[in-house]
mmCIF file of C-alpha atoms in Angstrom:
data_model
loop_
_atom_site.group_PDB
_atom_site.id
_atom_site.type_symbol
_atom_site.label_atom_id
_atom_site.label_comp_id
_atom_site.label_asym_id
_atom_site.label_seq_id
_atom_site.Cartn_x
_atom_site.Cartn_y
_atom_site.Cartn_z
ATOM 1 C CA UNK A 1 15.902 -69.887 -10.563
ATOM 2 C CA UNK A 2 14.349 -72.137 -8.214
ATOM 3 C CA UNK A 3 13.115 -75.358 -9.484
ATOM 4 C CA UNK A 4 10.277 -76.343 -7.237
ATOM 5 C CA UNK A 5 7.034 -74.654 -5.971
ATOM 6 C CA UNK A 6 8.678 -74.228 -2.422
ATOM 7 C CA UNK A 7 11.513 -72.739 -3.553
ATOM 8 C CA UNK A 8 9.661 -70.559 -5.985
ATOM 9 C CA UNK A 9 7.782 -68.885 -2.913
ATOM 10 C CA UNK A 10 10.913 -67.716 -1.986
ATOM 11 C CA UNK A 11 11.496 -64.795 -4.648
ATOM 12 C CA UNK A 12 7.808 -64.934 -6.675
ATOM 13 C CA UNK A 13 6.897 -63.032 -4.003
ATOM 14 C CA UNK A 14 9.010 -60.090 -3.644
ATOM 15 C CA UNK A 15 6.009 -57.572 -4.165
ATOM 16 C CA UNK A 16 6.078 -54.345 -4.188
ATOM 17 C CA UNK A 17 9.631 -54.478 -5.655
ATOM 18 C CA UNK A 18 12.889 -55.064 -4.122
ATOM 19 C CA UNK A 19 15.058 -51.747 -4.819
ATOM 20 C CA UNK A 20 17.681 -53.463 -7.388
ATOM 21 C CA UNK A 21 18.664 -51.538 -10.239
ATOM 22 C CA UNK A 22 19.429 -53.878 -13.148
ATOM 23 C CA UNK A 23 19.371 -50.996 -15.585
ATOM 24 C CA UNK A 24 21.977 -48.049 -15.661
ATOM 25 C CA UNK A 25 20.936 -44.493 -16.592
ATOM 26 C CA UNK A 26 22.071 -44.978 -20.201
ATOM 27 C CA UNK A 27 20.415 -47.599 -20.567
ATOM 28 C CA UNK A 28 17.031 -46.304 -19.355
ATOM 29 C CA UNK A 29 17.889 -42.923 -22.132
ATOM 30 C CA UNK A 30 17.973 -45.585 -24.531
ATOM 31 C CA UNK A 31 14.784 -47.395 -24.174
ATOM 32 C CA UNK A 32 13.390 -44.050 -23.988
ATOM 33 C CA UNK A 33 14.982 -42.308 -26.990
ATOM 34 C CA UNK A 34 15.197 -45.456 -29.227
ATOM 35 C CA UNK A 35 11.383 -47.575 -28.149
ATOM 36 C CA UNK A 36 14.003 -50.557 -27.699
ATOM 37 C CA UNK A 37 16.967 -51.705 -25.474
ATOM 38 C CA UNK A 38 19.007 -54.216 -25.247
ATOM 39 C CA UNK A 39 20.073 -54.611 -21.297
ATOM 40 C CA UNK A 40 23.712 -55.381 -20.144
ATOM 41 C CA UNK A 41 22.077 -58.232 -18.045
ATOM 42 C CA UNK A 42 21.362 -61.682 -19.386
ATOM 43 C CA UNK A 43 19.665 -64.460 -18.266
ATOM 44 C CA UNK A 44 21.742 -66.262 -15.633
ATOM 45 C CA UNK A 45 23.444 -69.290 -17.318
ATOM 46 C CA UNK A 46 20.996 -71.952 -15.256
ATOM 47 C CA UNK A 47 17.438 -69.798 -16.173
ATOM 48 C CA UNK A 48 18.408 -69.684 -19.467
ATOM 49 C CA UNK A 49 19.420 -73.758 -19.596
ATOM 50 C CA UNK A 50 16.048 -74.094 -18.388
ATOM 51 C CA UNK A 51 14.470 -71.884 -20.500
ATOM 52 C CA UNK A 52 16.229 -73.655 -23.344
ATOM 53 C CA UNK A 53 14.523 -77.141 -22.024
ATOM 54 C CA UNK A 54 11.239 -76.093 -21.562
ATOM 55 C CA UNK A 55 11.232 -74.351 -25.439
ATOM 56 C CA UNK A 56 12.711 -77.598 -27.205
ATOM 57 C CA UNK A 57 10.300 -79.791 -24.739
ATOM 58 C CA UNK A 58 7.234 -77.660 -26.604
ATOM 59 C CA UNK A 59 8.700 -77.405 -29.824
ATOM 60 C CA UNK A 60 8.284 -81.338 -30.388
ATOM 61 C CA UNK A 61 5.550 -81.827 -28.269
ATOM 62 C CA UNK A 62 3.542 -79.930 -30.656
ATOM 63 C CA UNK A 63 4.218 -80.909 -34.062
ATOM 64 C CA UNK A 64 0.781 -79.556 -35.018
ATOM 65 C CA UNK A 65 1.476 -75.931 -34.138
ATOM 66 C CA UNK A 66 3.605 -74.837 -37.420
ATOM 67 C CA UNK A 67 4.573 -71.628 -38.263
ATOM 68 C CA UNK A 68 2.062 -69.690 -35.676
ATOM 69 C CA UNK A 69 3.314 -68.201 -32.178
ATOM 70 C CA UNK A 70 2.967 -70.839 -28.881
ATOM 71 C CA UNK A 71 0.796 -68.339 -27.000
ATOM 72 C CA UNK A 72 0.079 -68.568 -23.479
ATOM 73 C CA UNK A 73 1.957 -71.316 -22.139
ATOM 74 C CA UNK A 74 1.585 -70.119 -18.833
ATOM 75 C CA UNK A 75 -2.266 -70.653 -18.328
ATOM 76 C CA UNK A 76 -3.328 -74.085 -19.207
ATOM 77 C CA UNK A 77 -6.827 -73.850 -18.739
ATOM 78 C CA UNK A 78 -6.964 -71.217 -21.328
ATOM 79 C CA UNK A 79 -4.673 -71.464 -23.917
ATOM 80 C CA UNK A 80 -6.972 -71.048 -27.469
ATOM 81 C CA UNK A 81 -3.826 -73.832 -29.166
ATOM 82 C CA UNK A 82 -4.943 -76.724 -26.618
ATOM 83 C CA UNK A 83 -0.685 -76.889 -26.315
ATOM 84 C CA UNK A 84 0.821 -79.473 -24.618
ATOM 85 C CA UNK A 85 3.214 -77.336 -22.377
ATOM 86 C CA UNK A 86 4.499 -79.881 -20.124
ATOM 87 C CA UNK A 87 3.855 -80.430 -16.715
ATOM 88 C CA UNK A 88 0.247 -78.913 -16.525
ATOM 89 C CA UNK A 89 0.011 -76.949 -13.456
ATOM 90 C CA UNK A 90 -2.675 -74.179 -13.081
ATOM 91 C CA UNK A 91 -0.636 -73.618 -9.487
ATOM 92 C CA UNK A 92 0.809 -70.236 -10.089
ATOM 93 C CA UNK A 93 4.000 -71.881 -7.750
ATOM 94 C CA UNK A 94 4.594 -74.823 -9.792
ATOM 95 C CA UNK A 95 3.672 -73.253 -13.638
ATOM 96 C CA UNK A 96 6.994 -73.112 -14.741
ATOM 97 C CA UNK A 97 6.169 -70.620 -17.780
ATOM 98 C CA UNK A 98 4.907 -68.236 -15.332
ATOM 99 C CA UNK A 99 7.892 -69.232 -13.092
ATOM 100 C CA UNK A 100 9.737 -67.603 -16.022
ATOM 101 C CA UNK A 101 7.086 -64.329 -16.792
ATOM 102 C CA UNK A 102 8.008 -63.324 -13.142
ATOM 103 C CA UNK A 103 11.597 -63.930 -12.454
ATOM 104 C CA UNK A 104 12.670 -61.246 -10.277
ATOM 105 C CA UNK A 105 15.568 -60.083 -12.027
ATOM 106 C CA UNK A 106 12.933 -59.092 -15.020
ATOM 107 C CA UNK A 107 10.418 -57.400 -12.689
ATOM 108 C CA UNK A 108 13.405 -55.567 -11.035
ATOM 109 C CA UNK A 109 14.206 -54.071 -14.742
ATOM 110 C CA UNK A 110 10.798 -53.049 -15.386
ATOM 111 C CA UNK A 111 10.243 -51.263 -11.964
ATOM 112 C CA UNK A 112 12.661 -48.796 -13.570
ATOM 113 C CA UNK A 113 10.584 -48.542 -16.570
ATOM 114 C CA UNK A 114 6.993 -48.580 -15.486
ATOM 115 C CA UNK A 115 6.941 -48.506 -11.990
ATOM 116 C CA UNK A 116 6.892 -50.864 -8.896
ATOM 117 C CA UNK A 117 3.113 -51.895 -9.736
ATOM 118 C CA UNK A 118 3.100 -54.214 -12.635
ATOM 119 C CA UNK A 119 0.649 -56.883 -14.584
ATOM 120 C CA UNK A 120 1.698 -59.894 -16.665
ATOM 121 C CA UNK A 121 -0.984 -60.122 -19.421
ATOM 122 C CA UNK A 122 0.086 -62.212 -22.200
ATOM 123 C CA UNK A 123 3.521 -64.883 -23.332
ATOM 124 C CA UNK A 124 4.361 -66.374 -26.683
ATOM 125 C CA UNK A 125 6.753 -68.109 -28.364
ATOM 126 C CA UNK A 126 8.165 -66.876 -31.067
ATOM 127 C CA UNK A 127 9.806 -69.963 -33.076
ATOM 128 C CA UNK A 128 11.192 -70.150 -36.522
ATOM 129 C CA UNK A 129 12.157 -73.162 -38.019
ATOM 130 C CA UNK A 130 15.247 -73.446 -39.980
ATOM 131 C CA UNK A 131 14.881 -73.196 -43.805
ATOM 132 C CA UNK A 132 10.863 -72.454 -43.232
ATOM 133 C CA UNK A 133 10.578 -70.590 -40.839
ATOM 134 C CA UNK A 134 8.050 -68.051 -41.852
ATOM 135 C CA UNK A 135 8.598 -63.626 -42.272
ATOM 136 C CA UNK A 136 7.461 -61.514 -39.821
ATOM 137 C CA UNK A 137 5.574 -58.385 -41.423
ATOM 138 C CA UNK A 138 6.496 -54.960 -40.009
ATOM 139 C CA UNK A 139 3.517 -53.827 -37.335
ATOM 140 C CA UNK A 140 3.048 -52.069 -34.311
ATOM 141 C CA UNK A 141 1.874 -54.286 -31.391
ATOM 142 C CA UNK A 142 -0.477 -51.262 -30.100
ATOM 143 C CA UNK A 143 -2.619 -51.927 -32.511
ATOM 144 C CA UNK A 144 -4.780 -54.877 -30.735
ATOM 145 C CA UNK A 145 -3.433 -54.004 -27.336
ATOM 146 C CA UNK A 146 -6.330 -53.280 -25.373
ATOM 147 C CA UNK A 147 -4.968 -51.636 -22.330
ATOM 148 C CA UNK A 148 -6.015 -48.169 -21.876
ATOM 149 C CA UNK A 149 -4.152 -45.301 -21.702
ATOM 150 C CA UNK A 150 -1.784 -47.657 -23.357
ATOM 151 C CA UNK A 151 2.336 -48.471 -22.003
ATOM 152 C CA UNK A 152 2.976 -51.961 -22.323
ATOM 153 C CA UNK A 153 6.801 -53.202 -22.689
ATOM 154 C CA UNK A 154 7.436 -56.537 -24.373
ATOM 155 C CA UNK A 155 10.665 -58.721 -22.605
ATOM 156 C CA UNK A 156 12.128 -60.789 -25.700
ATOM 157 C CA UNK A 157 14.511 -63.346 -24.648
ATOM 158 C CA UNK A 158 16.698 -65.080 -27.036
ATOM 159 C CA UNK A 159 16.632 -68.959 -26.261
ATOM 160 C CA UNK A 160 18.635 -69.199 -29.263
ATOM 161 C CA UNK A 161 21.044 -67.007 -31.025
ATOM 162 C CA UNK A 162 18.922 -64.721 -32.864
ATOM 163 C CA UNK A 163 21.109 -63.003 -36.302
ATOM 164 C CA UNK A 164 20.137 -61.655 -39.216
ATOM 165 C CA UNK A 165 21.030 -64.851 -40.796
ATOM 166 C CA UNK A 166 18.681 -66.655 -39.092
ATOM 167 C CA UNK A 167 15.872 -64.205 -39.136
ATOM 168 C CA UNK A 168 16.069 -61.566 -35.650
ATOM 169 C CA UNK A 169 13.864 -59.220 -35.296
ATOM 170 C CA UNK A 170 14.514 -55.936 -37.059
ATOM 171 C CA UNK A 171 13.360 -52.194 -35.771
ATOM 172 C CA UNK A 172 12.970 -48.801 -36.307
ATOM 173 C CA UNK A 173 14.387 -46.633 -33.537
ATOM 174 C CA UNK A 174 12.581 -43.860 -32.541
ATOM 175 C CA UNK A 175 9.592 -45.755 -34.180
ATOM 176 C CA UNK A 176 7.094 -45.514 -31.063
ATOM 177 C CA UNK A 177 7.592 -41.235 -30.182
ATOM 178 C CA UNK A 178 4.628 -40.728 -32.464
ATOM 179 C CA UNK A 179 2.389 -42.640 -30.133
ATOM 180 C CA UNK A 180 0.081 -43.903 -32.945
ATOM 181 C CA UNK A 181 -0.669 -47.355 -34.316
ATOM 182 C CA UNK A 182 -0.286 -46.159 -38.263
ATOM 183 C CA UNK A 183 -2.770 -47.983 -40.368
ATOM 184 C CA UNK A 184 -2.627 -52.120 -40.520
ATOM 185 C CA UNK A 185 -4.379 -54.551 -42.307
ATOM 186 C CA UNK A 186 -3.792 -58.544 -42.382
ATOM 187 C CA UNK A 187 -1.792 -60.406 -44.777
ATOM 188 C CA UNK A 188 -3.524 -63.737 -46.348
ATOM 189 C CA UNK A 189 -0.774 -65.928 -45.179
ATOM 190 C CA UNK A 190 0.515 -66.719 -48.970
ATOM 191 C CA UNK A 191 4.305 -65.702 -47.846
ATOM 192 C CA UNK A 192 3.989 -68.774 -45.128
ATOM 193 C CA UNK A 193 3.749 -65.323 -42.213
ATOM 194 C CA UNK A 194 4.251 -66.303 -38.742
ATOM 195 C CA UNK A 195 2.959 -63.262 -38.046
ATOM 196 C CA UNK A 196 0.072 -61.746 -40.214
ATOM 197 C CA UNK A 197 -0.597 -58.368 -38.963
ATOM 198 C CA UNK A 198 0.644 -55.980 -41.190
ATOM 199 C CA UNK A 199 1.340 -52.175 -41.676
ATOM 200 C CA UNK A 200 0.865 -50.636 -44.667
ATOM 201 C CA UNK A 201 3.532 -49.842 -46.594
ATOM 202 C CA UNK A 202 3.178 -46.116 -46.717
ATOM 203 C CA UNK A 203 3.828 -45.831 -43.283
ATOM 204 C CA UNK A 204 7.442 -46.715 -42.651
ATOM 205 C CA UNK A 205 10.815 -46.672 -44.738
ATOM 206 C CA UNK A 206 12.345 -50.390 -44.448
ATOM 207 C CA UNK A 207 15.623 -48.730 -44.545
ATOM 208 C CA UNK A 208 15.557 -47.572 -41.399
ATOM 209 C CA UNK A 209 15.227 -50.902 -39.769
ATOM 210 C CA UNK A 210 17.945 -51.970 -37.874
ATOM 211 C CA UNK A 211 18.812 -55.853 -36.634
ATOM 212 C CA UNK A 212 18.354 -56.907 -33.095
ATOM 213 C CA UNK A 213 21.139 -59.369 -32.691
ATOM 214 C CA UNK A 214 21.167 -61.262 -29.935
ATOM 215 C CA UNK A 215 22.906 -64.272 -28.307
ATOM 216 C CA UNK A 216 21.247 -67.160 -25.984
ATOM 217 C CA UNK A 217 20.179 -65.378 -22.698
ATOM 218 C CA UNK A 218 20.415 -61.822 -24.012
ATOM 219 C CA UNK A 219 16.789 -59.842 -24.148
ATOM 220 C CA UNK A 220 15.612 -56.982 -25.345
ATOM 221 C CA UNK A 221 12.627 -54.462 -23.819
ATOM 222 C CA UNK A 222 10.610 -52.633 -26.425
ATOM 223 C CA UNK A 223 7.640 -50.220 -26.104
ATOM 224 C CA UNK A 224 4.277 -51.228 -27.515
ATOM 225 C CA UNK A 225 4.735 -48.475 -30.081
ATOM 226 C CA UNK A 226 7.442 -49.350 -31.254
ATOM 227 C CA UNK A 227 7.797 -50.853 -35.209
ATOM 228 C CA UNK A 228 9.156 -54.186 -36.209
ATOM 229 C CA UNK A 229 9.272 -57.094 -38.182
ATOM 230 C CA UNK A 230 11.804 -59.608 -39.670
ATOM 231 C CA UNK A 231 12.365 -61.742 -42.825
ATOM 232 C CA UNK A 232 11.706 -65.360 -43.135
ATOM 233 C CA UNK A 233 14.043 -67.585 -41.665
ATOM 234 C CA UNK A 234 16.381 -69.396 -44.831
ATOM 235 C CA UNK A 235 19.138 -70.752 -42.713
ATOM 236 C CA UNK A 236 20.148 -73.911 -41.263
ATOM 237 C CA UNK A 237 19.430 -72.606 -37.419
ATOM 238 C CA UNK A 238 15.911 -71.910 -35.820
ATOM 239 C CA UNK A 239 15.398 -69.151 -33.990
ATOM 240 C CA UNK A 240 13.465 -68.886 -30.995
ATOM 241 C CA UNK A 241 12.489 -66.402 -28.845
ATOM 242 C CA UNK A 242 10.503 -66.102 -25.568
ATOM 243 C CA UNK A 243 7.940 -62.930 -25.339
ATOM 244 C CA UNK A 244 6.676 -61.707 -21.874
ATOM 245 C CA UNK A 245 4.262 -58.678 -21.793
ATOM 246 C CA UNK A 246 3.431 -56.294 -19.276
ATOM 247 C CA UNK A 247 1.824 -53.204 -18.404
ATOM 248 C CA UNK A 248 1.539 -50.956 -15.316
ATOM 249 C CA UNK A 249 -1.564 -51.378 -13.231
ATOM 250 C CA UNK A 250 -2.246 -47.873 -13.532
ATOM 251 C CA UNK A 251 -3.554 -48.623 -16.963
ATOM 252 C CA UNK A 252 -6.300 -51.096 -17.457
ATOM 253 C CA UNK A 253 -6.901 -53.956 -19.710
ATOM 254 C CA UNK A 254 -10.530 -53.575 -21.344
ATOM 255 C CA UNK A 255 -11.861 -56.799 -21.539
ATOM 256 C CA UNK A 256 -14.569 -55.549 -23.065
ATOM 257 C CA UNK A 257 -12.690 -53.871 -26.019
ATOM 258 C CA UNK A 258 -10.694 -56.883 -26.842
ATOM 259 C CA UNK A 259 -10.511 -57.039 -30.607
ATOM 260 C CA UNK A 260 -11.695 -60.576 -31.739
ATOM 261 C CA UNK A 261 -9.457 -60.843 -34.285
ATOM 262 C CA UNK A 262 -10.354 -63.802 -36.743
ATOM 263 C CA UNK A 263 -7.048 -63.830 -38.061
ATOM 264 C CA UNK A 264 -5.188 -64.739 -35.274
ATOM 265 C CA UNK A 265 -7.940 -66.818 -33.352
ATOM 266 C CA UNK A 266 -5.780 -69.821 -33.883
ATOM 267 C CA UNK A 267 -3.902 -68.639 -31.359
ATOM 268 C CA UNK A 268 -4.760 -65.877 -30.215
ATOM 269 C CA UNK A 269 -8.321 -64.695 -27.593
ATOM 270 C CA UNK A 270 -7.975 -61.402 -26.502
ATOM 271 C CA UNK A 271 -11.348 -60.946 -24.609
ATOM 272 C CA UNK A 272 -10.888 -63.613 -22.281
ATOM 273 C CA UNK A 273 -7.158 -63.118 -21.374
ATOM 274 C CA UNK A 274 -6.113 -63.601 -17.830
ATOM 275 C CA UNK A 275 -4.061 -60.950 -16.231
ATOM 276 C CA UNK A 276 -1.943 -61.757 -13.306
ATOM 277 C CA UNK A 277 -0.457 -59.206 -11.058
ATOM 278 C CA UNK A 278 3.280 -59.830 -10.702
ATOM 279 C CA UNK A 279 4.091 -56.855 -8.318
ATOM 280 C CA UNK A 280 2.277 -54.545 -6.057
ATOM 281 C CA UNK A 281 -1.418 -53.551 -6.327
ATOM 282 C CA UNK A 282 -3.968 -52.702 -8.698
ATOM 283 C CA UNK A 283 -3.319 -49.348 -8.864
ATOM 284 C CA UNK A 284 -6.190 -48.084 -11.280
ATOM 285 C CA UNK A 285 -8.714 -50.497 -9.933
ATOM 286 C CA UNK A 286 -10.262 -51.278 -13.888
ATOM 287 C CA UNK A 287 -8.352 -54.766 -14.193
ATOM 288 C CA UNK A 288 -9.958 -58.158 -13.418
ATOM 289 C CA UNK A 289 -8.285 -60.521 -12.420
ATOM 290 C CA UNK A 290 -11.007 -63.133 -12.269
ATOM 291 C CA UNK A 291 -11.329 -63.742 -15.990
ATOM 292 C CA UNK A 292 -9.916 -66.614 -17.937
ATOM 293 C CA UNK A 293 -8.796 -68.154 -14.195
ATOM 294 C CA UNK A 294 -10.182 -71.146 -13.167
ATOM 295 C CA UNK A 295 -10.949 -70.014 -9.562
ATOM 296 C CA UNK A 296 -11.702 -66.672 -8.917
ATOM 297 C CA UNK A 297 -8.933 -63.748 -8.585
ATOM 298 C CA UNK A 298 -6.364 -66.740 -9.581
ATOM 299 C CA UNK A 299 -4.426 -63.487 -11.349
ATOM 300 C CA UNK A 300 -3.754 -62.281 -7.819
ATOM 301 C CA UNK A 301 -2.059 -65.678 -6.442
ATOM 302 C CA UNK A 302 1.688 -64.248 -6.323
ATOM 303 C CA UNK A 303 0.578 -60.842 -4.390
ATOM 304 C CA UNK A 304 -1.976 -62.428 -1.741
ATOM 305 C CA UNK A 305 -0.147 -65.203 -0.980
ATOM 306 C CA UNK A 306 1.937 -65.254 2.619
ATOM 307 C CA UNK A 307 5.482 -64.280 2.951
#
């Protein structure tokens, strides 16, 4: 990936999409039979070396962030965590984090899924300390989503290696067919959670979970509906992940619907959120990109700007 904002231009803007097929047929059946799928590709070795700096670089430059997801590195301006994130650039061509949310290579994977018109709406990372490193309680992400009608793949790249020793992320296959939430509550954080939403118990047999194992550059894609969680973290390893979410532009995000959710507002501000569209165009006309920028339409930088 290219390392400065002239470079950058180069590939950021390959809107609509470029044709490649990253995925094979399989692998497509997959995503779509299981609600999660582990591609063939990885990271290229020097993305992923990045990657790798710019996660340890916010690790320790943020000592007071423990145990909660880094949450929208990519936007500065906005993020709720007031995260140092390195170089602070609200330049769309020199923001390395959303350098990262629109590699080509990922946006060439999700044309196959979604379509060639996509939004970036939200990134996190997802870091567990070794030996404290908090649970993860099983949940279904669609259930603060607001994007409406709702299709919203999560990209989940391993920065580290990412085992059931050292806490991956489990899930139910087949999970997200029913195309309903289930019924969630919060935890009160007494199990040290880095994650606190929570589905209730009733809805989903444990047994039926299945580890994600994944080494450094690997990813997996997962559909909104789609249930997971993962024990705490009680090895000598952290485990990190990067989390990119999308949805088509077809569907829009409602603002206005956000939930304000006073359990995660530490990290977490739904009704403000910036969208930025990665590929194409605005294809159901309902998303603004003008919100949580700080100049107007900054979430349609990549697409406007000149070839």
């Amino acid at each position: 990936m290219a390392g400065d904002g002239k470079e950058m231009h180069a590939w950021m803007l390959a809107a609509p999409g470029r044709g490649r097929r990253i995925l094979g047929d399989d692998e497509i059946a997959v995503y779509e039979r299981d609600g999660l799928l582990v591609p063939r590709y990885r990271l290229p070795p020097a993305d992923l070396a990045k990657l790798q700096r710019m996660c340890e670089r916010l690790v320790a430059d943020n000592p007071h962030a423990v145990n909660v997801p880094f949450t929208n590195m990519h936007v500065p301006s906005y993020a709720v965590q007031k995260l140092n994130c390195g170089p602070r650039s609200d330049n769309p061509f020199t923001n390395e984090w959303l350098q990262m949310a629109a590699h080509p290579d990922i946006l060439d994977l999700l044309e196959q899924l979604i379509g060639p018109d996509i939004v970036m709406w939200a990134t996190a990372l997802f870091h567990k300390e070794a030996r404290t490193g908090g649970k993860t309680h099983y949940h279904r992400d669609a259930i603060y989503y607001p994007i409406r009608p709702l299709v919203a793949p999560n990209v989940w790249i391993a920065v580290t290696e990412s085992t059931l020793a050292n806490s991956c992320v489990c899930h139910i296959p087949g999970s997200h067919k029913a195309r309903v939430s289930g019924k969630h509550g919060f935890s009160d954080g007494s199990e040290g959670e880095l994650v606190n939403n929570k589905i209730d118990d009733s809805e989903f047999d444990v047994n039926d979970a299945v580890p994600v194992e994944l080494e450094p550059g690997q990813m997996y894609v997962s559909d909104v509906f789609s249930l997971h969680g993962g024990g705490p973290n009680t090895s000598d390893r952290p485990r990190t992940g990067y989390s990119i979410r999308y949805f088509p532009s077809a569907r829009g995000y409602e603002h206005a619907i956000a939930p304000g959710h006073a359990a995660t507002s530490n990290y977490n501000d739904f009704k403000s959120r910036p969208l930025f569209l990665m590929r194409g165009v605005d294809r159901s006309g309902r998303n603004d990109f003008s919100i949580g920028h700080p100049v107007r339409d900054g979430g349609l930088a990549l697409v406007r700007s000149p070839r």
